[in-house]
Amino acid sequence: GELVSAFESRDFEQTAYLARELLIDEGPKHTQIQRIYLHALCECDDFASVISYSAKDESLKAYHAYGLYKKQQFANALDVAQSCDELPAKLIVAQSLYRLDRSDEAVKAFLDLVDSLEDVEERMQVWTNIVSVESSHTVPYCGEQRPDLVEKVTSFLQNHAQLDPYDLAYTLATWQLLINPSERPKYLDLLKNASEQCKYINTDLPDDDLAAELVPIVTNLDVFQRAFW
């Protein structure tokens, strides 16, 4: 009762304490309590404890990989995550490859993952990551066009407009404005729409926080409207 109450009220320090005590009393093989304990440690940013505890149990590899990733031990995180079949581990594989500057492998790993995700918001985040990786190593007007990928991302945006996916729209527009000058008006419009979506979805933010959220979109709009190269 106390553990569930602490977890549902998002008191993660208390959740971690209570779960740890129960694991001492009931033994480490109580899987549900183990996962509650590790989730609470993650919420408390205690990734050293996540790594230490999850290293003892093969069934907790996804948590172990996540702890290593959050401690920026990307090569170790990749090694652990590649030996785990859970979906969160597959995401860590892709993210770790990106952090290790293995961009082509990262994009492939993200693409292999995206269709496995049932949650549409998770898929949106993975598409955003894919486009971010592509754009991060693009040389202006010299990058590979990737029309197949652009078509898939554009289709996702059109089919899930109700999500107000301004991060994905902004990232796609920025990438295409860098490499595809013939479509400049189209992607400037997409940037403008991303700005409006950002304002709409963040209406409850204080003005300073909203302005900070808008900075990359507004900056890119200014840069690409000038089209100085």
CSV table of C-alpha atoms in Angstrom, one decimal:
chain,number,residue,atom,x,y,z
A,1,GLY,CA,0.0,0.0,0.0
A,2,GLU,CA,2.7,2.5,1.0
A,3,LEU,CA,4.8,1.7,-2.0
A,4,VAL,CA,1.9,2.1,-4.5
A,5,SER,CA,0.8,5.3,-2.8
A,6,ALA,CA,4.3,6.8,-3.0
A,7,PHE,CA,4.8,5.8,-6.6
A,8,GLU,CA,1.4,7.2,-7.7
A,9,SER,CA,2.1,10.5,-5.9
A,10,ARG,CA,5.4,10.6,-7.7
A,11,ASP,CA,7.4,10.7,-4.5
A,12,PHE,CA,10.2,8.8,-6.0
A,13,GLU,CA,12.7,9.2,-3.2
A,14,GLN,CA,10.2,7.5,-0.9
A,15,THR,CA,9.3,5.0,-3.6
A,16,ALA,CA,13.0,4.0,-3.9
A,17,TYR,CA,13.4,3.7,-0.1
A,18,LEU,CA,10.3,1.5,0.3
A,19,ALA,CA,11.1,-0.7,-2.7
A,20,ARG,CA,14.6,-1.2,-1.5
A,21,GLU,CA,13.3,-2.3,2.0
A,22,LEU,CA,10.8,-4.7,0.4
A,23,LEU,CA,13.5,-6.2,-1.8
A,24,ILE,CA,15.7,-6.8,1.3
A,25,ASP,CA,12.7,-8.5,3.0
A,26,GLU,CA,11.3,-10.4,0.0
A,27,GLY,CA,14.5,-11.1,-2.0
A,28,PRO,CA,15.7,-9.7,-5.3
A,29,LYS,CA,13.6,-11.9,-7.6
A,30,HIS,CA,10.4,-9.9,-7.0
A,31,THR,CA,10.4,-8.5,-10.6
A,32,GLN,CA,7.6,-5.9,-10.2
A,33,ILE,CA,9.3,-4.3,-7.1
A,34,GLN,CA,12.7,-4.4,-8.8
A,35,ARG,CA,11.3,-2.5,-11.8
A,36,ILE,CA,9.5,0.0,-9.5
A,37,TYR,CA,12.8,0.5,-7.6
A,38,LEU,CA,14.8,1.1,-10.8
A,39,HIS,CA,12.2,3.4,-12.2
A,40,ALA,CA,12.3,5.5,-9.0
A,41,LEU,CA,16.1,5.6,-9.1
A,42,CYS,CA,15.9,6.8,-12.7
A,43,GLU,CA,13.4,9.5,-11.7
A,44,CYS,CA,15.8,10.6,-9.0
A,45,ASP,CA,18.8,10.7,-11.5
A,46,ASP,CA,20.6,8.1,-9.3
A,47,PHE,CA,22.0,6.3,-12.3
A,48,ALA,CA,25.1,5.0,-10.4
A,49,SER,CA,22.7,3.0,-8.3
A,50,VAL,CA,20.7,1.9,-11.4
A,51,ILE,CA,24.0,0.5,-12.9
A,52,SER,CA,25.1,-1.2,-9.7
A,53,TYR,CA,21.7,-2.9,-9.0
A,54,SER,CA,20.8,-3.9,-12.5
A,55,ALA,CA,24.3,-5.4,-13.2
A,56,LYS,CA,23.3,-8.3,-10.9
A,57,ASP,CA,20.4,-9.5,-13.0
A,58,GLU,CA,20.3,-10.4,-16.7
A,59,SER,CA,16.6,-9.6,-16.9
A,60,LEU,CA,17.4,-6.0,-16.1
A,61,LYS,CA,19.7,-5.3,-19.0
A,62,ALA,CA,17.6,-2.6,-20.4
A,63,TYR,CA,17.9,-0.6,-17.1
A,64,HIS,CA,21.6,-1.4,-17.0
A,65,ALA,CA,22.1,0.0,-20.5
A,66,TYR,CA,20.0,3.1,-19.7
A,67,GLY,CA,22.0,3.8,-16.6
A,68,LEU,CA,25.3,3.5,-18.6
A,69,TYR,CA,23.8,5.8,-21.3
A,70,LYS,CA,22.8,8.4,-18.8
A,71,LYS,CA,26.3,8.4,-17.3
A,72,GLN,CA,27.6,9.0,-20.9
A,73,GLN,CA,29.3,5.6,-21.1
A,74,PHE,CA,28.0,5.2,-24.6
A,75,ALA,CA,30.2,2.3,-25.8
A,76,ASN,CA,29.4,0.3,-22.7
A,77,ALA,CA,25.7,1.2,-23.0
A,78,LEU,CA,25.8,0.0,-26.7
A,79,ASP,CA,27.4,-3.3,-25.7
A,80,VAL,CA,24.8,-4.1,-23.1
A,81,ALA,CA,21.8,-2.9,-25.1
A,82,GLN,CA,22.8,-4.9,-28.2
A,83,SER,CA,22.4,-8.1,-26.1
A,84,CYS,CA,18.8,-7.2,-25.0
A,85,ASP,CA,15.6,-7.7,-27.1
A,86,GLU,CA,13.5,-5.2,-25.2
A,87,LEU,CA,12.3,-2.2,-27.2
A,88,PRO,CA,13.8,0.4,-24.7
A,89,ALA,CA,17.2,-1.3,-25.3
A,90,LYS,CA,16.8,-1.0,-29.1
A,91,LEU,CA,16.3,2.8,-28.6
A,92,ILE,CA,19.5,2.9,-26.5
A,93,VAL,CA,21.3,1.1,-29.3
A,94,ALA,CA,20.3,3.8,-31.7
A,95,GLN,CA,21.0,6.7,-29.4
A,96,SER,CA,24.4,5.3,-28.4
A,97,LEU,CA,25.4,4.8,-32.0
A,98,TYR,CA,24.6,8.5,-32.6
A,99,ARG,CA,26.6,9.6,-29.6
A,100,LEU,CA,29.5,7.6,-30.8
A,101,ASP,CA,29.3,9.5,-34.2
A,102,ARG,CA,28.2,6.4,-36.0
A,103,SER,CA,25.5,8.3,-37.8
A,104,ASP,CA,24.6,5.9,-40.6
A,105,GLU,CA,24.3,3.0,-38.2
A,106,ALA,CA,22.2,5.2,-35.9
A,107,VAL,CA,19.7,6.1,-38.6
A,108,LYS,CA,19.4,2.4,-39.6
A,109,ALA,CA,18.8,1.4,-36.0
A,110,PHE,CA,16.2,4.1,-35.6
A,111,LEU,CA,14.5,3.1,-38.8
A,112,ASP,CA,14.4,-0.6,-37.7
A,113,LEU,CA,12.8,0.5,-34.5
A,114,VAL,CA,10.2,3.0,-35.5
A,115,ASP,CA,7.6,0.6,-37.0
A,116,SER,CA,7.9,-1.6,-33.8
A,117,LEU,CA,6.5,1.2,-31.6
A,118,GLU,CA,2.8,1.2,-31.0
A,119,ASP,CA,2.7,4.5,-29.2
A,120,VAL,CA,2.4,7.2,-31.8
A,121,GLU,CA,4.2,9.8,-29.7
A,122,GLU,CA,7.1,7.5,-29.3
A,123,ARG,CA,7.2,7.0,-33.0
A,124,MET,CA,7.1,10.8,-33.5
A,125,GLN,CA,10.1,11.1,-31.2
A,126,VAL,CA,12.0,8.5,-33.1
A,127,TRP,CA,11.2,10.2,-36.4
A,128,THR,CA,12.5,13.4,-34.9
A,129,ASN,CA,15.7,11.6,-33.9
A,130,ILE,CA,16.2,10.2,-37.4
A,131,VAL,CA,15.9,13.6,-39.0
A,132,SER,CA,18.1,15.2,-36.4
A,133,VAL,CA,20.8,12.7,-37.1
A,134,GLU,CA,20.5,13.2,-40.8
A,135,SER,CA,20.7,17.0,-40.5
A,136,SER,CA,23.5,17.0,-38.0
A,137,HIS,CA,26.1,15.9,-40.5
A,138,THR,CA,24.7,17.7,-43.6
A,139,VAL,CA,26.8,20.1,-45.6
A,140,PRO,CA,24.6,22.9,-46.9
A,141,TYR,CA,23.4,22.2,-50.5
A,142,CYS,CA,25.6,19.1,-50.7
A,143,GLY,CA,23.8,16.6,-48.6
A,144,GLU,CA,22.1,13.4,-49.8
A,145,GLN,CA,18.5,14.2,-50.6
A,146,ARG,CA,16.9,11.0,-49.1
A,147,PRO,CA,13.5,11.5,-50.8
A,148,ASP,CA,12.2,8.2,-49.5
A,149,LEU,CA,12.9,9.3,-45.9
A,150,VAL,CA,11.4,12.8,-46.5
A,151,GLU,CA,8.3,11.2,-47.9
A,152,LYS,CA,7.8,8.9,-44.8
A,153,VAL,CA,8.3,11.8,-42.4
A,154,THR,CA,6.0,14.1,-44.3
A,155,SER,CA,3.4,11.4,-44.4
A,156,PHE,CA,3.7,11.0,-40.6
A,157,LEU,CA,3.3,14.7,-40.1
A,158,GLN,CA,0.2,14.8,-42.3
A,159,ASN,CA,-1.4,11.8,-40.6
A,160,HIS,CA,-0.8,12.9,-37.1
A,161,ALA,CA,-1.3,16.7,-37.2
A,162,GLN,CA,-3.4,16.4,-34.1
A,163,LEU,CA,-0.2,15.8,-32.1
A,164,ASP,CA,1.1,19.3,-33.0
A,165,PRO,CA,4.5,17.7,-33.8
A,166,TYR,CA,6.4,21.0,-34.0
A,167,ASP,CA,9.8,19.5,-33.1
A,168,LEU,CA,9.6,17.1,-36.0
A,169,ALA,CA,8.3,19.7,-38.4
A,170,TYR,CA,11.0,22.2,-37.4
A,171,THR,CA,13.7,19.5,-37.7
A,172,LEU,CA,12.5,18.3,-41.1
A,173,ALA,CA,12.2,21.9,-42.4
A,174,THR,CA,15.7,22.8,-41.2
A,175,TRP,CA,17.3,19.7,-42.8
A,176,GLN,CA,15.5,20.3,-46.1
A,177,LEU,CA,16.3,24.0,-46.2
A,178,LEU,CA,20.0,23.0,-45.8
A,179,ILE,CA,20.1,20.7,-48.8
A,180,ASN,CA,17.1,21.3,-51.0
A,181,PRO,CA,16.9,25.0,-52.2
A,182,SER,CA,14.4,24.2,-54.9
A,183,GLU,CA,11.8,23.5,-52.2
A,184,ARG,CA,12.6,26.6,-50.1
A,185,PRO,CA,9.1,28.2,-50.0
A,186,LYS,CA,7.5,24.9,-49.0
A,187,TYR,CA,9.9,24.3,-46.0
A,188,LEU,CA,9.8,28.0,-44.9
A,189,ASP,CA,6.0,27.5,-44.6
A,190,LEU,CA,6.7,24.4,-42.6
A,191,LEU,CA,9.0,26.3,-40.2
A,192,LYS,CA,6.3,29.0,-39.8
A,193,ASN,CA,3.7,26.3,-39.0
A,194,ALA,CA,6.1,24.8,-36.5
A,195,SER,CA,6.3,28.2,-34.8
A,196,GLU,CA,2.6,28.5,-34.6
A,197,GLN,CA,2.2,24.9,-33.3
A,198,CYS,CA,4.8,25.6,-30.6
A,199,LYS,CA,2.9,28.7,-29.4
A,200,TYR,CA,-0.4,26.8,-29.5
A,201,ILE,CA,0.8,23.8,-27.5
A,202,ASN,CA,2.8,25.8,-25.0
A,203,THR,CA,0.1,28.4,-24.1
A,204,ASP,CA,0.6,27.7,-20.4
A,205,LEU,CA,4.3,28.4,-20.4
A,206,PRO,CA,5.6,31.7,-18.9
A,207,ASP,CA,6.6,34.2,-21.6
A,208,ASP,CA,10.3,33.7,-21.0
A,209,ASP,CA,10.0,29.9,-21.3
A,210,LEU,CA,7.9,30.1,-24.5
A,211,ALA,CA,10.4,32.5,-26.0
A,212,ALA,CA,13.3,30.1,-25.2
A,213,GLU,CA,11.3,27.2,-26.8
A,214,LEU,CA,10.8,29.3,-29.9
A,215,VAL,CA,14.4,30.4,-30.3
A,216,PRO,CA,15.7,27.7,-32.6
A,217,ILE,CA,12.6,28.0,-34.9
A,218,VAL,CA,12.7,31.8,-35.0
A,219,THR,CA,16.4,31.8,-35.6
A,220,ASN,CA,16.3,29.4,-38.5
A,221,LEU,CA,13.4,31.3,-40.0
A,222,ASP,CA,15.4,34.4,-40.0
A,223,VAL,CA,18.5,32.7,-41.4
A,224,PHE,CA,16.7,30.9,-44.2
A,225,GLN,CA,14.5,33.8,-45.2
A,226,ARG,CA,17.7,35.7,-45.8
A,227,ALA,CA,19.1,32.8,-47.8
A,228,PHE,CA,22.6,34.2,-47.8
A,229,TRP,CA,24.4,31.3,-49.5
